[in-house]
PDB file of C-alpha atoms and ligand atoms in Angstrom:
ATOM      1  CA  UNK A   1      47.486  -9.973 189.355  1.00  0.00           C
ATOM      2  CA  UNK A   2      44.835  -7.233 189.649  1.00  0.00           C
ATOM      3  CA  UNK A   3      41.812  -8.495 191.549  1.00  0.00           C
ATOM      4  CA  UNK A   4      38.622  -7.548 189.686  1.00  0.00           C
ATOM      5  CA  UNK A   5      36.686  -4.821 191.436  1.00  0.00           C
ATOM      6  CA  UNK A   6      33.021  -4.078 190.860  1.00  0.00           C
ATOM      7  CA  UNK A   7      31.413  -1.068 192.518  1.00  0.00           C
ATOM      8  CA  UNK A   8      27.778  -0.041 192.445  1.00  0.00           C
ATOM      9  CA  UNK A   9      26.936   3.653 192.320  1.00  0.00           C
ATOM     10  CA  UNK A  10      23.412   4.042 193.648  1.00  0.00           C
ATOM     11  CA  UNK A  11      23.413   7.781 192.833  1.00  0.00           C
ATOM     12  CA  UNK A  12      20.397   9.607 194.329  1.00  0.00           C
ATOM     13  CA  UNK A  13      18.267   6.475 194.528  1.00  0.00           C
ATOM     14  CA  UNK A  14      16.935   4.424 197.461  1.00  0.00           C
ATOM     15  CA  UNK A  15      15.303   5.506 200.674  1.00  0.00           C
ATOM     16  CA  UNK A  16      16.873   4.132 203.841  1.00  0.00           C
ATOM     17  CA  UNK A  17      14.327   1.298 203.942  1.00  0.00           C
ATOM     18  CA  UNK A  18      14.934   0.432 200.272  1.00  0.00           C
ATOM     19  CA  UNK A  19      18.688   0.596 200.737  1.00  0.00           C
ATOM     20  CA  UNK A  20      18.495  -1.889 203.596  1.00  0.00           C
ATOM     21  CA  UNK A  21      16.525  -4.313 201.455  1.00  0.00           C
ATOM     22  CA  UNK A  22      18.991  -4.020 198.573  1.00  0.00           C
ATOM     23  CA  UNK A  23      22.008  -4.439 200.858  1.00  0.00           C
ATOM     24  CA  UNK A  24      20.456  -7.531 202.426  1.00  0.00           C
ATOM     25  CA  UNK A  25      19.704  -8.977 198.997  1.00  0.00           C
ATOM     26  CA  UNK A  26      23.261  -8.383 197.838  1.00  0.00           C
ATOM     27  CA  UNK A  27      24.693  -9.878 200.966  1.00  0.00           C
ATOM     28  CA  UNK A  28      22.618 -13.017 200.556  1.00  0.00           C
ATOM     29  CA  UNK A  29      23.833 -13.496 196.988  1.00  0.00           C
ATOM     30  CA  UNK A  30      27.386 -12.196 197.092  1.00  0.00           C
ATOM     31  CA  UNK A  31      28.868 -12.788 200.503  1.00  0.00           C
ATOM     32  CA  UNK A  32      30.583 -15.997 199.410  1.00  0.00           C
ATOM     33  CA  UNK A  33      32.400 -14.315 196.498  1.00  0.00           C
ATOM     34  CA  UNK A  34      36.073 -13.980 197.342  1.00  0.00           C
ATOM     35  CA  UNK A  35      37.879 -13.798 194.001  1.00  0.00           C
ATOM     36  CA  UNK A  36      36.656 -10.272 193.286  1.00  0.00           C
ATOM     37  CA  UNK A  37      36.205  -7.150 195.330  1.00  0.00           C
ATOM     38  CA  UNK A  38      32.756  -5.616 195.633  1.00  0.00           C
ATOM     39  CA  UNK A  39      31.578  -2.238 196.905  1.00  0.00           C
ATOM     40  CA  UNK A  40      28.328  -0.316 196.978  1.00  0.00           C
ATOM     41  CA  UNK A  41      28.038   3.462 197.157  1.00  0.00           C
ATOM     42  CA  UNK A  42      24.608   4.439 198.516  1.00  0.00           C
ATOM     43  CA  UNK A  43      23.430   8.036 198.946  1.00  0.00           C
ATOM     44  CA  UNK A  44      24.726   9.751 202.108  1.00  0.00           C
ATOM     45  CA  UNK A  45      21.423   9.308 203.930  1.00  0.00           C
ATOM     46  CA  UNK A  46      21.632   5.513 203.661  1.00  0.00           C
ATOM     47  CA  UNK A  47      25.309   5.034 204.546  1.00  0.00           C
ATOM     48  CA  UNK A  48      24.726   4.210 208.206  1.00  0.00           C
ATOM     49  CA  UNK A  49      21.942   1.749 207.471  1.00  0.00           C
ATOM     50  CA  UNK A  50      23.905   0.014 204.714  1.00  0.00           C
ATOM     51  CA  UNK A  51      26.999  -0.116 206.939  1.00  0.00           C
ATOM     52  CA  UNK A  52      24.872  -1.936 209.521  1.00  0.00           C
ATOM     53  CA  UNK A  53      23.514  -4.369 206.940  1.00  0.00           C
ATOM     54  CA  UNK A  54      26.968  -5.113 205.524  1.00  0.00           C
ATOM     55  CA  UNK A  55      28.817  -5.426 208.817  1.00  0.00           C
ATOM     56  CA  UNK A  56      31.188  -8.400 208.603  1.00  0.00           C
ATOM     57  CA  UNK A  57      30.380  -9.008 204.936  1.00  0.00           C
ATOM     58  CA  UNK A  58      32.666  -9.154 201.892  1.00  0.00           C
ATOM     59  CA  UNK A  59      30.890  -6.161 200.375  1.00  0.00           C
ATOM     60  CA  UNK A  60      32.604  -2.855 201.116  1.00  0.00           C
ATOM     61  CA  UNK A  61      30.936   0.488 201.606  1.00  0.00           C
ATOM     62  CA  UNK A  62      31.661   3.578 199.533  1.00  0.00           C
ATOM     63  CA  UNK A  63      30.424   7.156 199.308  1.00  0.00           C
ATOM     64  CA  UNK A  64      29.768   9.243 196.206  1.00  0.00           C
ATOM     65  CA  UNK A  65      31.630  12.425 197.126  1.00  0.00           C
ATOM     66  CA  UNK A  66      33.748  14.043 199.837  1.00  0.00           C
ATOM     67  CA  UNK A  67      34.859  17.594 200.528  1.00  0.00           C
ATOM     68  CA  UNK A  68      38.553  18.490 200.680  1.00  0.00           C
ATOM     69  CA  UNK A  69      38.483  20.096 204.125  1.00  0.00           C
ATOM     70  CA  UNK A  70      38.292  18.023 207.291  1.00  0.00           C
ATOM     71  CA  UNK A  71      35.554  20.268 208.659  1.00  0.00           C
ATOM     72  CA  UNK A  72      34.279  23.805 208.251  1.00  0.00           C
ATOM     73  CA  UNK A  73      31.519  26.083 207.049  1.00  0.00           C
ATOM     74  CA  UNK A  74      30.673  24.180 203.853  1.00  0.00           C
ATOM     75  CA  UNK A  75      26.929  23.710 203.984  1.00  0.00           C
ATOM     76  CA  UNK A  76      25.759  20.571 202.243  1.00  0.00           C
ATOM     77  CA  UNK A  77      29.176  18.940 202.019  1.00  0.00           C
ATOM     78  CA  UNK A  78      30.583  15.939 203.865  1.00  0.00           C
ATOM     79  CA  UNK A  79      34.206  15.477 204.944  1.00  0.00           C
ATOM     80  CA  UNK A  80      36.247  12.364 204.218  1.00  0.00           C
ATOM     81  CA  UNK A  81      36.982  11.588 207.913  1.00  0.00           C
ATOM     82  CA  UNK A  82      33.220  11.637 208.538  1.00  0.00           C
ATOM     83  CA  UNK A  83      32.831   8.956 205.875  1.00  0.00           C
ATOM     84  CA  UNK A  84      35.664   6.941 207.380  1.00  0.00           C
ATOM     85  CA  UNK A  85      33.881   7.099 210.733  1.00  0.00           C
ATOM     86  CA  UNK A  86      30.819   5.480 209.126  1.00  0.00           C
ATOM     87  CA  UNK A  87      32.860   2.561 207.843  1.00  0.00           C
ATOM     88  CA  UNK A  88      33.363   3.674 204.237  1.00  0.00           C
ATOM     89  CA  UNK A  89      36.383   2.288 202.424  1.00  0.00           C
ATOM     90  CA  UNK A  90      35.879   3.947 199.022  1.00  0.00           C
ATOM     91  CA  UNK A  91      34.787   7.371 197.800  1.00  0.00           C
ATOM     92  CA  UNK A  92      33.828   8.141 194.207  1.00  0.00           C
ATOM     93  CA  UNK A  93      35.512  11.382 193.151  1.00  0.00           C
ATOM     94  CA  UNK A  94      34.869  13.459 190.044  1.00  0.00           C
ATOM     95  CA  UNK A  95      31.914  11.525 188.660  1.00  0.00           C
ATOM     96  CA  UNK A  96      30.841  13.114 185.374  1.00  0.00           C
ATOM     97  CA  UNK A  97      27.465  14.047 186.878  1.00  0.00           C
ATOM     98  CA  UNK A  98      29.314  16.104 189.460  1.00  0.00           C
ATOM     99  CA  UNK A  99      31.491  17.673 186.774  1.00  0.00           C
ATOM    100  CA  UNK A 100      28.443  18.379 184.616  1.00  0.00           C
ATOM    101  CA  UNK A 101      25.928  19.620 187.187  1.00  0.00           C
ATOM    102  CA  UNK A 102      27.954  20.787 190.184  1.00  0.00           C
ATOM    103  CA  UNK A 103      30.926  22.566 188.676  1.00  0.00           C
ATOM    104  CA  UNK A 104      33.517  19.941 189.569  1.00  0.00           C
ATOM    105  CA  UNK A 105      36.847  20.663 187.890  1.00  0.00           C
ATOM    106  CA  UNK A 106      40.111  18.750 187.638  1.00  0.00           C
ATOM    107  CA  UNK A 107      41.395  20.973 190.435  1.00  0.00           C
ATOM    108  CA  UNK A 108      38.535  20.206 192.834  1.00  0.00           C
ATOM    109  CA  UNK A 109      38.706  16.530 191.869  1.00  0.00           C
ATOM    110  CA  UNK A 110      42.365  16.615 192.854  1.00  0.00           C
ATOM    111  CA  UNK A 111      41.639  18.277 196.187  1.00  0.00           C
ATOM    112  CA  UNK A 112      38.884  15.802 196.988  1.00  0.00           C
ATOM    113  CA  UNK A 113      41.085  12.860 196.005  1.00  0.00           C
ATOM    114  CA  UNK A 114      43.888  14.068 198.294  1.00  0.00           C
ATOM    115  CA  UNK A 115      41.449  14.481 201.182  1.00  0.00           C
ATOM    116  CA  UNK A 116      40.062  10.984 200.668  1.00  0.00           C
ATOM    117  CA  UNK A 117      43.582   9.534 200.742  1.00  0.00           C
ATOM    118  CA  UNK A 118      44.450  11.550 203.850  1.00  0.00           C
ATOM    119  CA  UNK A 119      41.450  10.025 205.595  1.00  0.00           C
ATOM    120  CA  UNK A 120      42.828   6.554 204.842  1.00  0.00           C
ATOM    121  CA  UNK A 121      40.181   5.813 202.211  1.00  0.00           C
ATOM    122  CA  UNK A 122      40.476   4.786 198.575  1.00  0.00           C
ATOM    123  CA  UNK A 123      39.307   7.277 195.958  1.00  0.00           C
ATOM    124  CA  UNK A 124      37.655   5.986 192.779  1.00  0.00           C
ATOM    125  CA  UNK A 125      38.651   8.797 190.443  1.00  0.00           C
ATOM    126  CA  UNK A 126      36.340   9.132 187.435  1.00  0.00           C
ATOM    127  CA  UNK A 127      37.483  10.400 184.066  1.00  0.00           C
ATOM    128  CA  UNK A 128      35.953  10.291 180.611  1.00  0.00           C
ATOM    129  CA  UNK A 129      35.130  12.260 177.499  1.00  0.00           C
ATOM    130  CA  UNK A 130      31.808  13.635 176.271  1.00  0.00           C
ATOM    131  CA  UNK A 131      30.317  12.572 172.934  1.00  0.00           C
ATOM    132  CA  UNK A 132      31.295  15.920 171.434  1.00  0.00           C
ATOM    133  CA  UNK A 133      34.892  15.453 172.555  1.00  0.00           C
ATOM    134  CA  UNK A 134      34.999  11.906 171.163  1.00  0.00           C
ATOM    135  CA  UNK A 135      33.565  13.021 167.838  1.00  0.00           C
ATOM    136  CA  UNK A 136      36.141  15.811 167.682  1.00  0.00           C
ATOM    137  CA  UNK A 137      38.909  13.215 168.125  1.00  0.00           C
ATOM    138  CA  UNK A 138      39.819  14.675 171.528  1.00  0.00           C
ATOM    139  CA  UNK A 139      39.312  11.565 173.700  1.00  0.00           C
ATOM    140  CA  UNK A 140      42.983  11.007 174.507  1.00  0.00           C
ATOM    141  CA  UNK A 141      43.734  14.681 175.134  1.00  0.00           C
ATOM    142  CA  UNK A 142      40.736  14.980 177.490  1.00  0.00           C
ATOM    143  CA  UNK A 143      41.871  11.879 179.381  1.00  0.00           C
ATOM    144  CA  UNK A 144      45.399  13.267 179.590  1.00  0.00           C
ATOM    145  CA  UNK A 145      44.155  16.598 180.937  1.00  0.00           C
ATOM    146  CA  UNK A 146      41.883  14.934 183.508  1.00  0.00           C
ATOM    147  CA  UNK A 147      44.650  12.612 184.681  1.00  0.00           C
ATOM    148  CA  UNK A 148      47.282  15.308 184.864  1.00  0.00           C
ATOM    149  CA  UNK A 149      45.023  17.691 186.796  1.00  0.00           C
ATOM    150  CA  UNK A 150      43.080  15.146 188.807  1.00  0.00           C
ATOM    151  CA  UNK A 151      46.047  13.064 189.971  1.00  0.00           C
ATOM    152  CA  UNK A 152      48.462  15.951 190.546  1.00  0.00           C
ATOM    153  CA  UNK A 153      50.701  15.487 193.570  1.00  0.00           C
ATOM    154  CA  UNK A 154      49.653  11.907 194.141  1.00  0.00           C
ATOM    155  CA  UNK A 155      52.269  10.599 196.558  1.00  0.00           C
ATOM    156  CA  UNK A 156      51.464   6.889 196.888  1.00  0.00           C
ATOM    157  CA  UNK A 157      50.365   5.761 193.422  1.00  0.00           C
ATOM    158  CA  UNK A 158      48.994   2.396 194.514  1.00  0.00           C
ATOM    159  CA  UNK A 159      46.209   3.714 196.736  1.00  0.00           C
ATOM    160  CA  UNK A 160      43.695   4.777 194.109  1.00  0.00           C
ATOM    161  CA  UNK A 161      41.258   3.260 191.635  1.00  0.00           C
ATOM    162  CA  UNK A 162      40.553   4.933 188.291  1.00  0.00           C
ATOM    163  CA  UNK A 163      37.191   4.657 186.543  1.00  0.00           C
ATOM    164  CA  UNK A 164      37.028   5.368 182.825  1.00  0.00           C
ATOM    165  CA  UNK A 165      33.466   6.460 182.185  1.00  0.00           C
ATOM    166  CA  UNK A 166      32.753   7.868 178.734  1.00  0.00           C
ATOM    167  CA  UNK A 167      30.043  10.443 179.457  1.00  0.00           C
ATOM    168  CA  UNK A 168      28.072   9.382 176.374  1.00  0.00           C
ATOM    169  CA  UNK A 169      27.720   5.871 177.812  1.00  0.00           C
ATOM    170  CA  UNK A 170      26.488   6.783 181.298  1.00  0.00           C
ATOM    171  CA  UNK A 171      22.823   6.036 181.828  1.00  0.00           C
ATOM    172  CA  UNK A 172      22.219   6.029 178.067  1.00  0.00           C
ATOM    173  CA  UNK A 173      22.213   2.300 177.370  1.00  0.00           C
ATOM    174  CA  UNK A 174      25.091   2.898 174.916  1.00  0.00           C
ATOM    175  CA  UNK A 175      28.046   0.910 176.181  1.00  0.00           C
ATOM    176  CA  UNK A 176      31.478   1.494 174.719  1.00  0.00           C
ATOM    177  CA  UNK A 177      32.451  -1.599 172.765  1.00  0.00           C
ATOM    178  CA  UNK A 178      35.078  -3.719 174.542  1.00  0.00           C
ATOM    179  CA  UNK A 179      37.621  -2.558 171.940  1.00  0.00           C
ATOM    180  CA  UNK A 180      36.753   1.123 172.386  1.00  0.00           C
ATOM    181  CA  UNK A 181      37.051   0.789 176.153  1.00  0.00           C
ATOM    182  CA  UNK A 182      40.284  -1.213 175.957  1.00  0.00           C
ATOM    183  CA  UNK A 183      41.871   1.405 173.710  1.00  0.00           C
ATOM    184  CA  UNK A 184      41.323   4.105 176.327  1.00  0.00           C
ATOM    185  CA  UNK A 185      42.138   1.870 179.312  1.00  0.00           C
ATOM    186  CA  UNK A 186      45.458   0.941 177.780  1.00  0.00           C
ATOM    187  CA  UNK A 187      46.183   4.631 177.155  1.00  0.00           C
ATOM    188  CA  UNK A 188      45.334   5.441 180.772  1.00  0.00           C
ATOM    189  CA  UNK A 189      47.716   2.741 181.974  1.00  0.00           C
ATOM    190  CA  UNK A 190      50.434   4.061 179.676  1.00  0.00           C
ATOM    191  CA  UNK A 191      49.963   7.609 181.030  1.00  0.00           C
ATOM    192  CA  UNK A 192      49.998   6.269 184.562  1.00  0.00           C
ATOM    193  CA  UNK A 193      53.287   4.465 183.866  1.00  0.00           C
ATOM    194  CA  UNK A 194      54.831   7.648 182.474  1.00  0.00           C
ATOM    195  CA  UNK A 195      54.196   9.449 185.753  1.00  0.00           C
ATOM    196  CA  UNK A 196      54.343   6.732 188.380  1.00  0.00           C
ATOM    197  CA  UNK A 197      56.390   3.950 186.792  1.00  0.00           C
ATOM    198  CA  UNK A 198      55.578   0.560 185.316  1.00  0.00           C
ATOM    199  CA  UNK A 199      55.144  -1.320 188.594  1.00  0.00           C
ATOM    200  CA  UNK A 200      52.496   1.099 189.867  1.00  0.00           C
ATOM    201  CA  UNK A 201      50.772   1.106 186.469  1.00  0.00           C
ATOM    202  CA  UNK A 202      50.552  -2.681 186.518  1.00  0.00           C
ATOM    203  CA  UNK A 203      48.916  -2.545 189.932  1.00  0.00           C
ATOM    204  CA  UNK A 204      46.425   0.279 189.512  1.00  0.00           C
ATOM    205  CA  UNK A 205      42.905  -0.915 188.797  1.00  0.00           C
ATOM    206  CA  UNK A 206      41.047   0.797 185.969  1.00  0.00           C
ATOM    207  CA  UNK A 207      37.301   0.211 186.015  1.00  0.00           C
ATOM    208  CA  UNK A 208      34.990   0.747 183.077  1.00  0.00           C
ATOM    209  CA  UNK A 209      31.697   2.548 183.667  1.00  0.00           C
ATOM    210  CA  UNK A 210      28.874   3.353 181.276  1.00  0.00           C
ATOM    211  CA  UNK A 211      25.774   1.169 180.885  1.00  0.00           C
ATOM    212  CA  UNK A 212      27.436  -1.970 182.230  1.00  0.00           C
ATOM    213  CA  UNK A 213      24.827  -4.726 182.252  1.00  0.00           C
ATOM    214  CA  UNK A 214      24.844  -8.471 182.996  1.00  0.00           C
ATOM    215  CA  UNK A 215      25.060  -9.237 179.266  1.00  0.00           C
ATOM    216  CA  UNK A 216      28.047  -7.031 178.412  1.00  0.00           C
ATOM    217  CA  UNK A 217      30.226  -7.464 181.500  1.00  0.00           C
ATOM    218  CA  UNK A 218      32.032 -10.642 180.390  1.00  0.00           C
ATOM    219  CA  UNK A 219      33.096  -9.152 177.060  1.00  0.00           C
ATOM    220  CA  UNK A 220      34.356  -5.992 178.758  1.00  0.00           C
ATOM    221  CA  UNK A 221      36.238  -8.011 181.360  1.00  0.00           C
ATOM    222  CA  UNK A 222      37.926 -10.105 178.698  1.00  0.00           C
ATOM    223  CA  UNK A 223      39.994  -7.044 177.756  1.00  0.00           C
ATOM    224  CA  UNK A 224      43.470  -6.984 179.325  1.00  0.00           C
ATOM    225  CA  UNK A 225      43.281  -3.485 180.811  1.00  0.00           C
ATOM    226  CA  UNK A 226      39.706  -3.554 182.113  1.00  0.00           C
ATOM    227  CA  UNK A 227      39.863  -4.506 185.779  1.00  0.00           C
ATOM    228  CA  UNK A 228      36.254  -4.155 186.823  1.00  0.00           C
ATOM    229  CA  UNK A 229      33.188  -1.974 186.549  1.00  0.00           C
ATOM    230  CA  UNK A 230      31.582   1.083 188.078  1.00  0.00           C
ATOM    231  CA  UNK A 231      27.911   0.303 187.673  1.00  0.00           C
ATOM    232  CA  UNK A 232      25.037   2.765 187.976  1.00  0.00           C
ATOM    233  CA  UNK A 233      21.545   1.711 186.885  1.00  0.00           C
ATOM    234  CA  UNK A 234      22.203  -2.024 186.950  1.00  0.00           C
ATOM    235  CA  UNK A 235      23.444  -1.849 190.545  1.00  0.00           C
ATOM    236  CA  UNK A 236      20.027  -0.805 191.823  1.00  0.00           C
ATOM    237  CA  UNK A 237      18.645  -4.349 191.779  1.00  0.00           C
ATOM    238  CA  UNK A 238      20.261  -7.230 193.614  1.00  0.00           C
ATOM    239  CA  UNK A 239      19.799  -9.712 190.775  1.00  0.00           C
ATOM    240  CA  UNK A 240      21.355  -7.614 188.029  1.00  0.00           C
ATOM    241  CA  UNK A 241      24.280  -6.433 190.170  1.00  0.00           C
ATOM    242  CA  UNK A 242      24.875 -10.017 191.308  1.00  0.00           C
ATOM    243  CA  UNK A 243      24.988 -11.212 187.694  1.00  0.00           C
ATOM    244  CA  UNK A 244      27.489  -8.463 186.857  1.00  0.00           C
ATOM    245  CA  UNK A 245      29.695  -9.353 189.812  1.00  0.00           C
ATOM    246  CA  UNK A 246      29.512 -13.038 188.932  1.00  0.00           C
ATOM    247  CA  UNK A 247      30.411 -12.540 185.247  1.00  0.00           C
ATOM    248  CA  UNK A 248      32.342 -15.472 183.904  1.00  0.00           C
TER     249      UNK A 248
HETATM  250  C1  LIG B 301      27.723   5.534 186.802  1.00  0.00           C
HETATM  251  O1  LIG B 301      26.880   6.067 187.464  1.00  0.00           O
HETATM  252  O2  LIG B 301      28.909   5.644 187.131  1.00  0.00           O
HETATM  253  C2  LIG B 301      27.317   4.765 185.619  1.00  0.00           C
HETATM  254  C3  LIG B 301      28.248   4.230 184.877  1.00  0.00           C
HETATM  255  O3  LIG B 301      25.980   4.665 185.359  1.00  0.00           O
HETATM  256  P1  LIG B 301      25.256   3.628 184.358  1.00  0.00           P
HETATM  257  O4  LIG B 301      25.818   2.265 184.664  1.00  0.00           O
HETATM  258  O5  LIG B 301      23.814   3.731 184.695  1.00  0.00           O
HETATM  259  O6  LIG B 301      25.589   4.043 182.968  1.00  0.00           O
END
């Protein structure tokens, strides 16, 4: 019922020339895939080039952040309608690196998410606990707080994607076990149902992110509430991202 969705987060990697090569490589290997949705989120500087490379392909384009205003004196920021103009379909919102290094809060995540929706794009809203929070037994309460604050005022509950990304698993090589991830995914779906109803909760896609690799994707995807992956490091090479997308 929920089509698997795999998105690559290229973070602050790839020059324009490198991004073109990667996009071409992905297109060659993945354009025939139709039973899952695929997106790549290059750095801002490479969006135009990657949009050109992916024109007419099955692979969608995403950005890694968007400001909540449509325009204005916000040096260094980019507005959601500007991303729409470039052909983006998705925008990652509230990635833990933005929360950790750039002062992103549940409130700003919420504002960014609303702006992305207003621009007709699909936000991929990231949530997840730190190692300290997990060890303190606070995983569920952190998730609840991030969902309550981050998704506040969401009017059309079927237009977003949620990514559960335990902070301790991002870029560390430590993946959550499929059972650990499933436990939180199922809790997220339950919370979603409490606010938006069962039908919306059954439709919303919840991706897992945190050291997803070709050899752990199948086990993660065998869990009932894991609907895809948000992939960082392993999305930077065409072969490894292709293997992840083509998990069996
Ligand atoms: C990410 O950037 O969202 C991520 C999950 O990174 P990695 O796959 O490298 O852990």
